[in-house]
Amino acid sequence: KPFTIPEWGLADRPADDHGGLDNPSFITRMYNWVSNPDNNVSWHSYFQENNSEIRSRIFEDDQFPNATDVFLDLFGGD
């Protein structure tokens, strides 16, 4: 059956210091996993949020510049 990933992404959670922060390796591993036909991923969506509890925007504010560069190289985009 097709597999979907409705939300995935990097994060910075200031309250408890959890999250992947600027982690281009995670972006690369996600790309490799979702691109592998054996995993039957039909769609996925990068999660973006910016509030007092979680920050996960890679396309704004240069929050995760290294991960953003890798994401754009692998997944495309402007």
CSV table of C-alpha atoms in Angstrom, one decimal:
chain,number,residue,atom,x,y,z
A,1,LYS,CA,0.0,0.0,0.0
A,2,PRO,CA,1.1,3.6,-0.6
A,3,PHE,CA,2.8,5.3,2.4
A,4,THR,CA,2.3,9.0,3.3
A,5,ILE,CA,4.2,11.2,5.6
A,6,PRO,CA,1.9,14.2,6.4
A,7,GLU,CA,4.5,16.1,8.5
A,8,TRP,CA,8.2,15.8,8.8
A,9,GLY,CA,10.9,18.4,9.4
A,10,LEU,CA,13.6,19.9,11.5
A,11,ALA,CA,12.7,21.8,14.7
A,12,ASP,CA,14.0,23.9,17.5
A,13,ARG,CA,12.0,23.7,20.7
A,14,PRO,CA,13.3,26.4,23.0
A,15,ALA,CA,11.4,25.2,26.0
A,16,ASP,CA,13.2,21.9,26.3
A,17,ASP,CA,16.1,22.2,23.8
A,18,HIS,CA,14.8,19.3,21.7
A,19,GLY,CA,14.8,19.2,17.9
A,20,GLY,CA,17.2,18.5,15.0
A,21,LEU,CA,18.2,22.1,14.5
A,22,ASP,CA,20.3,22.8,11.3
A,23,ASN,CA,20.8,19.1,10.3
A,24,PRO,CA,21.4,18.7,6.6
A,25,SER,CA,22.1,15.0,7.2
A,26,PHE,CA,18.5,14.4,8.3
A,27,ILE,CA,17.3,16.1,5.1
A,28,THR,CA,19.5,13.9,3.0
A,29,ARG,CA,18.3,10.7,4.8
A,30,MET,CA,14.7,11.7,4.4
A,31,TYR,CA,15.2,12.4,0.7
A,32,ASN,CA,16.9,9.0,0.2
A,33,TRP,CA,14.1,7.2,2.1
A,34,VAL,CA,11.1,8.9,0.4
A,35,SER,CA,12.8,8.6,-3.0
A,36,ASN,CA,13.4,4.8,-2.7
A,37,PRO,CA,10.7,3.0,-4.7
A,38,ASP,CA,10.8,0.1,-2.2
A,39,ASN,CA,9.3,2.4,0.5
A,40,ASN,CA,6.3,3.2,-1.7
A,41,VAL,CA,6.0,6.8,-0.5
A,42,SER,CA,3.1,8.4,-2.4
A,43,TRP,CA,3.6,11.9,-0.8
A,44,HIS,CA,5.2,13.8,2.0
A,45,SER,CA,5.1,17.3,3.4
A,46,TYR,CA,7.7,19.3,5.1
A,47,PHE,CA,6.2,20.9,8.3
A,48,GLN,CA,6.8,24.6,8.9
A,49,GLU,CA,5.8,26.4,12.1
A,50,ASN,CA,7.1,29.3,14.0
A,51,ASN,CA,5.7,30.1,17.4
A,52,SER,CA,6.9,30.2,21.0
A,53,GLU,CA,6.9,26.4,21.3
A,54,ILE,CA,8.5,25.2,18.1
A,55,ARG,CA,10.4,26.7,15.2
A,56,SER,CA,10.8,24.6,12.1
A,57,ARG,CA,10.9,27.0,9.1
A,58,ILE,CA,13.7,26.2,6.7
A,59,PHE,CA,12.5,28.6,4.0
A,60,GLU,CA,12.4,31.8,6.0
A,61,ASP,CA,14.7,33.8,8.3
A,62,ASP,CA,17.8,31.7,7.6
A,63,GLN,CA,16.9,29.5,10.6
A,64,PHE,CA,18.5,26.4,9.2
A,65,PRO,CA,20.7,27.6,6.4
A,66,ASN,CA,22.7,24.4,5.8
A,67,ALA,CA,19.6,22.2,5.8
A,68,THR,CA,17.8,24.6,3.5
A,69,ASP,CA,20.6,24.4,0.9
A,70,VAL,CA,20.5,20.6,1.0
A,71,PHE,CA,16.7,20.5,0.9
A,72,LEU,CA,16.6,22.8,-2.2
A,73,ASP,CA,19.4,20.8,-3.9
A,74,LEU,CA,17.6,17.5,-3.4
A,75,PHE,CA,13.9,18.3,-3.5
A,76,GLY,CA,14.1,21.4,-5.7
A,77,GLY,CA,12.3,24.7,-5.3
A,78,ASP,CA,13.1,28.3,-5.7
